[in-house]
Coordinates of N, CA and C in Angstrom, one line a residue:
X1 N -42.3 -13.3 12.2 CA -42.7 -11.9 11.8 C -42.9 -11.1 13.0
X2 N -43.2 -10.1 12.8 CA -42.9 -8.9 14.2 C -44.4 -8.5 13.2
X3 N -45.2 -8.2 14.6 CA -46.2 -7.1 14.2 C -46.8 -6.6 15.3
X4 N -46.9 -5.3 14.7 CA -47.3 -3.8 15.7 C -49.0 -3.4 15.3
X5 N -49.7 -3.7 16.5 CA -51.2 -3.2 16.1 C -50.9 -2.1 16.7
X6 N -52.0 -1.6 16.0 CA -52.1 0.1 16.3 C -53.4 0.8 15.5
X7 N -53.7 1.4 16.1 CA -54.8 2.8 16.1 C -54.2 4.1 15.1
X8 N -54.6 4.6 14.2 CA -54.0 5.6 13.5 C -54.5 6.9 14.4
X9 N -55.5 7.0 15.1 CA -55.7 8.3 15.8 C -56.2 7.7 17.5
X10 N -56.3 8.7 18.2 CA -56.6 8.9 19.4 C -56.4 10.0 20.2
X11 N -56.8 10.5 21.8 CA -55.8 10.9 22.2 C -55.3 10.5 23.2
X12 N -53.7 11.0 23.4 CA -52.5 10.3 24.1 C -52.5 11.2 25.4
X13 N -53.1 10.8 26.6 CA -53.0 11.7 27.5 C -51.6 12.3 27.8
X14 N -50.2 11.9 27.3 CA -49.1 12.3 27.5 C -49.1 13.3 26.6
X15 N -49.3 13.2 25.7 CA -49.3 14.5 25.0 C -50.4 15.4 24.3
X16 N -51.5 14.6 24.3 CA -52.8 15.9 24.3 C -52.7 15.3 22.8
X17 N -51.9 15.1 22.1 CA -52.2 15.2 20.8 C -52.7 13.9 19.9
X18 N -53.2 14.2 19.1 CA -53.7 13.1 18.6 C -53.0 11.7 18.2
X19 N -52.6 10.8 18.4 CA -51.7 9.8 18.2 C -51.8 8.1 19.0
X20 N -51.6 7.5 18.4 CA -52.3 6.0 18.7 C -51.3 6.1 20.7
X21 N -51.7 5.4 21.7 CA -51.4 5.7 22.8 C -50.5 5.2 22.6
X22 N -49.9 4.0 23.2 CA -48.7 3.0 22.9 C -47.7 4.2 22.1
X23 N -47.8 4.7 21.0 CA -47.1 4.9 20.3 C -46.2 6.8 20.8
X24 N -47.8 7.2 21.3 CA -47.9 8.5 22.0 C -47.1 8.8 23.7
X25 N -47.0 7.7 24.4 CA -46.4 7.5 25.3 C -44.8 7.1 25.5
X26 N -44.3 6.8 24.2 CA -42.5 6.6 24.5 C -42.9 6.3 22.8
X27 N -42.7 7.6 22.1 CA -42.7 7.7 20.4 C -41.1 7.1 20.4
X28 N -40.0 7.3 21.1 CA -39.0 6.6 21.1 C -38.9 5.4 21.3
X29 N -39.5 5.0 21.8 CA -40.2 3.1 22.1 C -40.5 2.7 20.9
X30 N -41.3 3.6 20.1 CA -42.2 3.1 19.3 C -41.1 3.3 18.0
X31 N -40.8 4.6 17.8 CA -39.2 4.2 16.4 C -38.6 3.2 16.8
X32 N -37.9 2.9 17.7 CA -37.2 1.5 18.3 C -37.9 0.3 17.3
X33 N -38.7 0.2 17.9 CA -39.7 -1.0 17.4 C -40.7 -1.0 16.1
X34 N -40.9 -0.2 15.0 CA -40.2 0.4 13.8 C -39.0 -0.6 13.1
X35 N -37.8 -0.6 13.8 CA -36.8 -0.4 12.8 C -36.5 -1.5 13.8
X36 N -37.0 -2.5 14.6 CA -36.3 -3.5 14.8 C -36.0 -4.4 14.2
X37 N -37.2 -4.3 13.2 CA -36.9 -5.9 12.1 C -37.2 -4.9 10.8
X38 N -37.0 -5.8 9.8 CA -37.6 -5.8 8.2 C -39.2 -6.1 7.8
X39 N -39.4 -6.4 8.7 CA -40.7 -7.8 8.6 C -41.7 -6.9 9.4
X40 N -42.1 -5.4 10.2 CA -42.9 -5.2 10.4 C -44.4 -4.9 10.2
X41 N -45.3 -5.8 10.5 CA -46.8 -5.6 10.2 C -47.6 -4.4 10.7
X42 N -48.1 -3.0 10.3 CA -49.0 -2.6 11.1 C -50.5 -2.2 10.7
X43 N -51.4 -2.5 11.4 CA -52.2 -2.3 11.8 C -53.3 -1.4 12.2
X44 N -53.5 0.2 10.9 CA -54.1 1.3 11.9 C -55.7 0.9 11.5
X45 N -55.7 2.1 12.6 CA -57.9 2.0 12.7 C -58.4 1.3 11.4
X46 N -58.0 2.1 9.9 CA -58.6 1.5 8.6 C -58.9 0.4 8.3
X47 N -57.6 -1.0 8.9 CA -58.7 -2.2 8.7 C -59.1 -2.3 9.4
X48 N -59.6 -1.6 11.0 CA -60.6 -2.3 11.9 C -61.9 -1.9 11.3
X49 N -61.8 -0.6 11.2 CA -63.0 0.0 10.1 C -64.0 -1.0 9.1
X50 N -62.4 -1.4 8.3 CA -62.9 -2.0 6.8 C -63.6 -3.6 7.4
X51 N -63.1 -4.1 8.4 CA -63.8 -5.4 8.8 C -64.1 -5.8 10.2
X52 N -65.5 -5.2 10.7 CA -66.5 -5.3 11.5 C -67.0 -6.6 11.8
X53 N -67.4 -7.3 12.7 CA -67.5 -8.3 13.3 C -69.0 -8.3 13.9
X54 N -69.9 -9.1 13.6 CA -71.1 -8.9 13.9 C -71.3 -9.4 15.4
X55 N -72.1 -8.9 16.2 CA -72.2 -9.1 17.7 C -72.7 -11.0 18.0
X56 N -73.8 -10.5 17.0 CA -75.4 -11.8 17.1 C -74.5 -12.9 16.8
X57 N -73.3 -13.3 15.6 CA -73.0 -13.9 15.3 C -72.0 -14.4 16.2
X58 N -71.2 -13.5 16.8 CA -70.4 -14.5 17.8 C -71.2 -15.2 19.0
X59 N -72.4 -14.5 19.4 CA -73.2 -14.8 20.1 C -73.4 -16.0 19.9
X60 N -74.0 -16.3 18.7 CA -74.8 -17.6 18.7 C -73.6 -19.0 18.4
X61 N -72.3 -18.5 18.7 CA -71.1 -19.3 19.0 C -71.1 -19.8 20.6
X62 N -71.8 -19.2 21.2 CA -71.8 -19.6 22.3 C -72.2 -21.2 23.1
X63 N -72.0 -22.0 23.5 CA -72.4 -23.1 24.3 C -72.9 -23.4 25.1
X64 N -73.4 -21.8 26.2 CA -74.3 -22.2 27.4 C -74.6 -20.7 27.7
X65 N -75.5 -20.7 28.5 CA -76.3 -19.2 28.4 C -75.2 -18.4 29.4
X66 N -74.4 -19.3 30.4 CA -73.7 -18.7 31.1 C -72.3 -17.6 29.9
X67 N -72.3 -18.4 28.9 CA -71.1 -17.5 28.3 C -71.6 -16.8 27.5
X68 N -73.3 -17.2 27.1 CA -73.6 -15.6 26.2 C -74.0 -14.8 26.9
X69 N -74.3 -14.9 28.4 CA -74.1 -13.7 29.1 C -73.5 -12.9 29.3
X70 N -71.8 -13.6 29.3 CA -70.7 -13.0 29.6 C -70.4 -12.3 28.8
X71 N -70.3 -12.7 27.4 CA -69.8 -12.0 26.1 C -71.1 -11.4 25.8
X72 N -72.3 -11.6 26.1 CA -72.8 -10.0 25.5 C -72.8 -8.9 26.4
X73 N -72.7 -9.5 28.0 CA -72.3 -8.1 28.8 C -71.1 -7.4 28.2
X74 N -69.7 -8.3 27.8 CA -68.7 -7.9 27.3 C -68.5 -7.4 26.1
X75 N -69.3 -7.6 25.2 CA -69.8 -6.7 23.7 C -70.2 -5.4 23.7
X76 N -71.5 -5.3 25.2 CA -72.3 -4.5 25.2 C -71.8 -3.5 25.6
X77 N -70.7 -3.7 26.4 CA -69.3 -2.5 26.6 C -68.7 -2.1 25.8
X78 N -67.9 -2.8 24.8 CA -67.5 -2.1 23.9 C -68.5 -1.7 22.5
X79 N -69.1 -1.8 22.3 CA -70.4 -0.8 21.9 C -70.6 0.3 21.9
X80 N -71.1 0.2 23.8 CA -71.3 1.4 24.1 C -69.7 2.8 24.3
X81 N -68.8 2.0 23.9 CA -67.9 2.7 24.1 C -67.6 3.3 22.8
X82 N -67.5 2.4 21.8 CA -67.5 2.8 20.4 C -68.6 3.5 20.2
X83 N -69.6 3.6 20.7 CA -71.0 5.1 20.4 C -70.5 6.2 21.3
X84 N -69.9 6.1 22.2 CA -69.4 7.3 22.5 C -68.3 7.7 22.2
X85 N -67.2 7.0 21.4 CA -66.4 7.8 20.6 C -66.4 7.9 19.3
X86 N -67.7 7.8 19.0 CA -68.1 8.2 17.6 C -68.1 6.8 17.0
X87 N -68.0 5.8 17.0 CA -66.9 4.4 16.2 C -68.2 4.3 15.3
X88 N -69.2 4.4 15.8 CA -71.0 3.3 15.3 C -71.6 4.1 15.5
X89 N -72.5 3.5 15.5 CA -74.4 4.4 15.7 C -74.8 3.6 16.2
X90 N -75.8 4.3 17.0 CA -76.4 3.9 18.6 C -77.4 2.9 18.3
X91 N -77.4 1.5 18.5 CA -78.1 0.2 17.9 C -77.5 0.0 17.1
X92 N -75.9 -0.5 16.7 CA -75.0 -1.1 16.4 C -74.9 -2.4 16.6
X93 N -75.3 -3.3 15.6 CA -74.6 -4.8 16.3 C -73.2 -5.2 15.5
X94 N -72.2 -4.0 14.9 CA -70.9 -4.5 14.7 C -70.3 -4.0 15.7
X95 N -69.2 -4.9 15.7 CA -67.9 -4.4 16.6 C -66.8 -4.2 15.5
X96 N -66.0 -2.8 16.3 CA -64.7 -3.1 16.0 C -63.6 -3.2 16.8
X97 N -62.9 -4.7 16.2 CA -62.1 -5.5 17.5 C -60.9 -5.2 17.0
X98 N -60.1 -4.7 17.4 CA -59.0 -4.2 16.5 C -57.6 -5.3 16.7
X99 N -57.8 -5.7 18.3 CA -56.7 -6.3 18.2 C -56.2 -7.9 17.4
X100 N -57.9 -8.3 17.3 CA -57.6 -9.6 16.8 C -56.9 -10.1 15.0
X101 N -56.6 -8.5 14.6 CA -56.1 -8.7 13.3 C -54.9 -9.2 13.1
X102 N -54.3 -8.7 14.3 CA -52.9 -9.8 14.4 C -52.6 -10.9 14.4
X103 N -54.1 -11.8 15.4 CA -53.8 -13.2 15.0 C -54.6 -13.8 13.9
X104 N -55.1 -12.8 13.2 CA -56.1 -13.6 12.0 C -54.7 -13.2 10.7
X105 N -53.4 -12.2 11.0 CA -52.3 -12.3 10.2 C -52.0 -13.6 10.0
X106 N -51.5 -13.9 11.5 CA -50.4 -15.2 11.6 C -51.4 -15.9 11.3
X107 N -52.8 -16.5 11.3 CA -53.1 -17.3 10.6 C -53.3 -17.6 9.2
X108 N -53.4 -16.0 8.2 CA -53.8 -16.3 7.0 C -53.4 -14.7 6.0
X109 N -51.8 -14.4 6.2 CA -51.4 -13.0 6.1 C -51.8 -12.8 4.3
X110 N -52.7 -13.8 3.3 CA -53.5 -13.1 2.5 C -54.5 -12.2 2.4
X111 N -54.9 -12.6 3.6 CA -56.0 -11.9 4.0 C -56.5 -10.3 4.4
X112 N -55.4 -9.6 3.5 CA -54.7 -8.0 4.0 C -53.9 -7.7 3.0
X113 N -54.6 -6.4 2.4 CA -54.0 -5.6 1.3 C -52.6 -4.8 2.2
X114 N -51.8 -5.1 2.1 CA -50.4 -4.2 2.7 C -49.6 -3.6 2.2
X115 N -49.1 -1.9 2.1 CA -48.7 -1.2 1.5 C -47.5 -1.0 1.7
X116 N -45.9 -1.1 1.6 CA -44.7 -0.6 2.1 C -44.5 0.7 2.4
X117 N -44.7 1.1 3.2 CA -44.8 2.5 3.7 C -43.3 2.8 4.4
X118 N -42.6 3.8 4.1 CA -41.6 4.9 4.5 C -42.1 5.5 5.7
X119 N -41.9 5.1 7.4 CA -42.5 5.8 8.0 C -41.9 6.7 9.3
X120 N -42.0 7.7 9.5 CA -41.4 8.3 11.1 C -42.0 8.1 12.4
X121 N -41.3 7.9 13.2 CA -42.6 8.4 14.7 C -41.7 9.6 15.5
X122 N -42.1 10.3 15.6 CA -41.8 11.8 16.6 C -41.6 11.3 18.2
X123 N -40.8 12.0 18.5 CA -40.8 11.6 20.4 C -42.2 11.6 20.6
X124 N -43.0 12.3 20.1 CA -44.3 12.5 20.8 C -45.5 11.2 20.2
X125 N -45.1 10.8 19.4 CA -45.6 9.6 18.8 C -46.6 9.4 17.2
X126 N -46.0 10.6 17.1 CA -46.9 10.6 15.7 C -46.1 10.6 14.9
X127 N -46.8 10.0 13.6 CA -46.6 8.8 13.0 C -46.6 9.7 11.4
X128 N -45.7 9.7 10.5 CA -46.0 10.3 9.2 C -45.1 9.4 8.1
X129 N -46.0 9.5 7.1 CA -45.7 8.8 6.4 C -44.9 9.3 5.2
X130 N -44.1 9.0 4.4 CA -42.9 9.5 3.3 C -43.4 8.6 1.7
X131 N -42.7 9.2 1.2 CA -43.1 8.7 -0.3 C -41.8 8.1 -0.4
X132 N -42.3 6.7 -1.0 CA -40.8 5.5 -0.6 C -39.8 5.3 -1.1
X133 N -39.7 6.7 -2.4 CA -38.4 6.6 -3.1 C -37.6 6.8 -2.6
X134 N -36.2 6.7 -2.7 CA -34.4 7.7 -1.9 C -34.7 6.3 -0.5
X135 N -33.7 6.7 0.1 CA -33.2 6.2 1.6 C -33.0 6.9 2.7
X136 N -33.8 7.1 3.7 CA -33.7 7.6 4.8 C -33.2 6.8 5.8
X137 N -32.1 6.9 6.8 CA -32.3 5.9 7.6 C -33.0 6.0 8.7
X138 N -33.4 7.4 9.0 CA -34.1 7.4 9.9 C -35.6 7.4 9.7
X139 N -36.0 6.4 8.9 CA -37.2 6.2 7.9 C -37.5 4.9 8.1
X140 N -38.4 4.2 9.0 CA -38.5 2.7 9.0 C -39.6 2.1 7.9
X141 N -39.5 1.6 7.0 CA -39.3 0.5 6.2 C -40.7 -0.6 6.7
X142 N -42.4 -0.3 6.5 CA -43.6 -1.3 7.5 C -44.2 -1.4 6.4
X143 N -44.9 -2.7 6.3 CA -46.1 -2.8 5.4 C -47.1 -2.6 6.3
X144 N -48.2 -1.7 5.7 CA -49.0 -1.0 6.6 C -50.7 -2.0 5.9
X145 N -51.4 -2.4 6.4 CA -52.4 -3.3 6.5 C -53.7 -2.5 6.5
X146 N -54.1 -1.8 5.3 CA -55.0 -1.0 5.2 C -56.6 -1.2 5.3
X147 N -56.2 -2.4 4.7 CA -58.2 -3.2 4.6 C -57.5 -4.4 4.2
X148 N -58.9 -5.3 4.8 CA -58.9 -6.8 4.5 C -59.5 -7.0 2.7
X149 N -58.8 -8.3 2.5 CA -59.4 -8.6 1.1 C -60.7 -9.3 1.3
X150 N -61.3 -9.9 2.3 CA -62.1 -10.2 2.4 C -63.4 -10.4 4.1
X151 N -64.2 -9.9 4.0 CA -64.1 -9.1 5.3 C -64.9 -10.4 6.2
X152 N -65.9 -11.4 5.3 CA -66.5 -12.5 5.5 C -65.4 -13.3 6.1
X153 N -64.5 -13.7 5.0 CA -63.4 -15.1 5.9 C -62.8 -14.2 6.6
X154 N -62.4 -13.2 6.9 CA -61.5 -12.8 8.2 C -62.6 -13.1 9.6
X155 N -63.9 -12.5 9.6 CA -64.9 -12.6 10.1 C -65.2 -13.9 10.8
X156 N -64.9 -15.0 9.7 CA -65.4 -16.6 10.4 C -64.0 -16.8 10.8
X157 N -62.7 -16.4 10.5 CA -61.7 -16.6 11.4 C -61.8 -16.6 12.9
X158 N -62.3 -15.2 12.9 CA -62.3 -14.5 14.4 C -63.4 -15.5 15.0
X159 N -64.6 -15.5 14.4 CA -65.7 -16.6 15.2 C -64.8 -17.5 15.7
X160 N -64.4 -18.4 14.6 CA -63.6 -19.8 15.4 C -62.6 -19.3 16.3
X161 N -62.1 -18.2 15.9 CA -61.2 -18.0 17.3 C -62.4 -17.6 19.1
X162 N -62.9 -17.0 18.5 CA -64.1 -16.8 19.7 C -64.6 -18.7 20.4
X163 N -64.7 -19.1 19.3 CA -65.4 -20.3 19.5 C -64.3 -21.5 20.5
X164 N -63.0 -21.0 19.8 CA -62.2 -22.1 21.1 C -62.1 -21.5 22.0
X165 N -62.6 -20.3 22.4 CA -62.5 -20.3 24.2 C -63.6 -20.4 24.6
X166 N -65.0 -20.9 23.8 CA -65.8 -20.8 24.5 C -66.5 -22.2 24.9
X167 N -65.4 -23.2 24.4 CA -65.6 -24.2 25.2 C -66.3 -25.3 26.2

């Protein structure tokens, strides 16, 4: 399977405009990779949204004070970054981890309501979506991964995945 994480907004310092970066930096990169396969997965902000990851709890995954130091210094960054771009509110102990939805796919792709979405990307990287009747070809063909079906087992997925590196 081919899958594309991605952010539904941002901004793209190449173009000022709002648009996931990756996708905002060579939108021709990004149609390419679109219409490479049939089988594309993607990923915007919405299910990172819909399934939040609790801080305390990966925490207490930890094995020695040396790595829950490390990972809550390393939490406590992306936090505070998520409060300043609005993500949470200030005394947050969710995270949103966005990239790890890809491997909690390949382990358990029930785990995700996915819509077949008709979609474009612009040189500039923005992304619009079509109503999926007729044939475009210049229309790539992605199930788009809106919310998880269940936000607990995705949740203890990611723990165990936290938990084998923390070894």
């Amino acid at each position: 399977k081919a899958v594309v994480s991605t952010q539904s907004t941002g901004n793209c310092p190449k173009t000022n405009l709002i648009s996931e970066y990756n996708f905002g930096m060579d939108g021709n990169a990004a149609h390419c990779v679109l219409n490479a396969s049939n089988n594309v997965v993607l990923f915007p902000l919405d299910v990172t949204n819909h399934v939040q990851f609790d801080m305390d709890q990966i925490l207490a995954s930890t094995r020695s004070e040396k790595q829950k130091d490390f990972f809550s210094s390393l939490m406590s960054g992306v936090l505070s970054a998520m409060v300043r771009e609005g993500e949470c509110a200030i005394g947050s102990r969710d995270l949103n981890i966005h990239d790890v939805h890809c491997f909690v796919y390949f382990l358990d792709p029930t785990r995700y309501n996915t819509v077949l979405e008709q979609l474009t990307v612009d040189e500039k990287g923005v992304v619009t979506a079509h109503a999926t009747n007729g044939e475009a070809k210049s229309r790539s063909k992605v199930n788009v991964a809106y919310s998880g079906t269940d936000a607990a087992t995705i949740g203890g997925l990611v723990t165990r995945m936290f938990e084998s590196i923390l070894l």
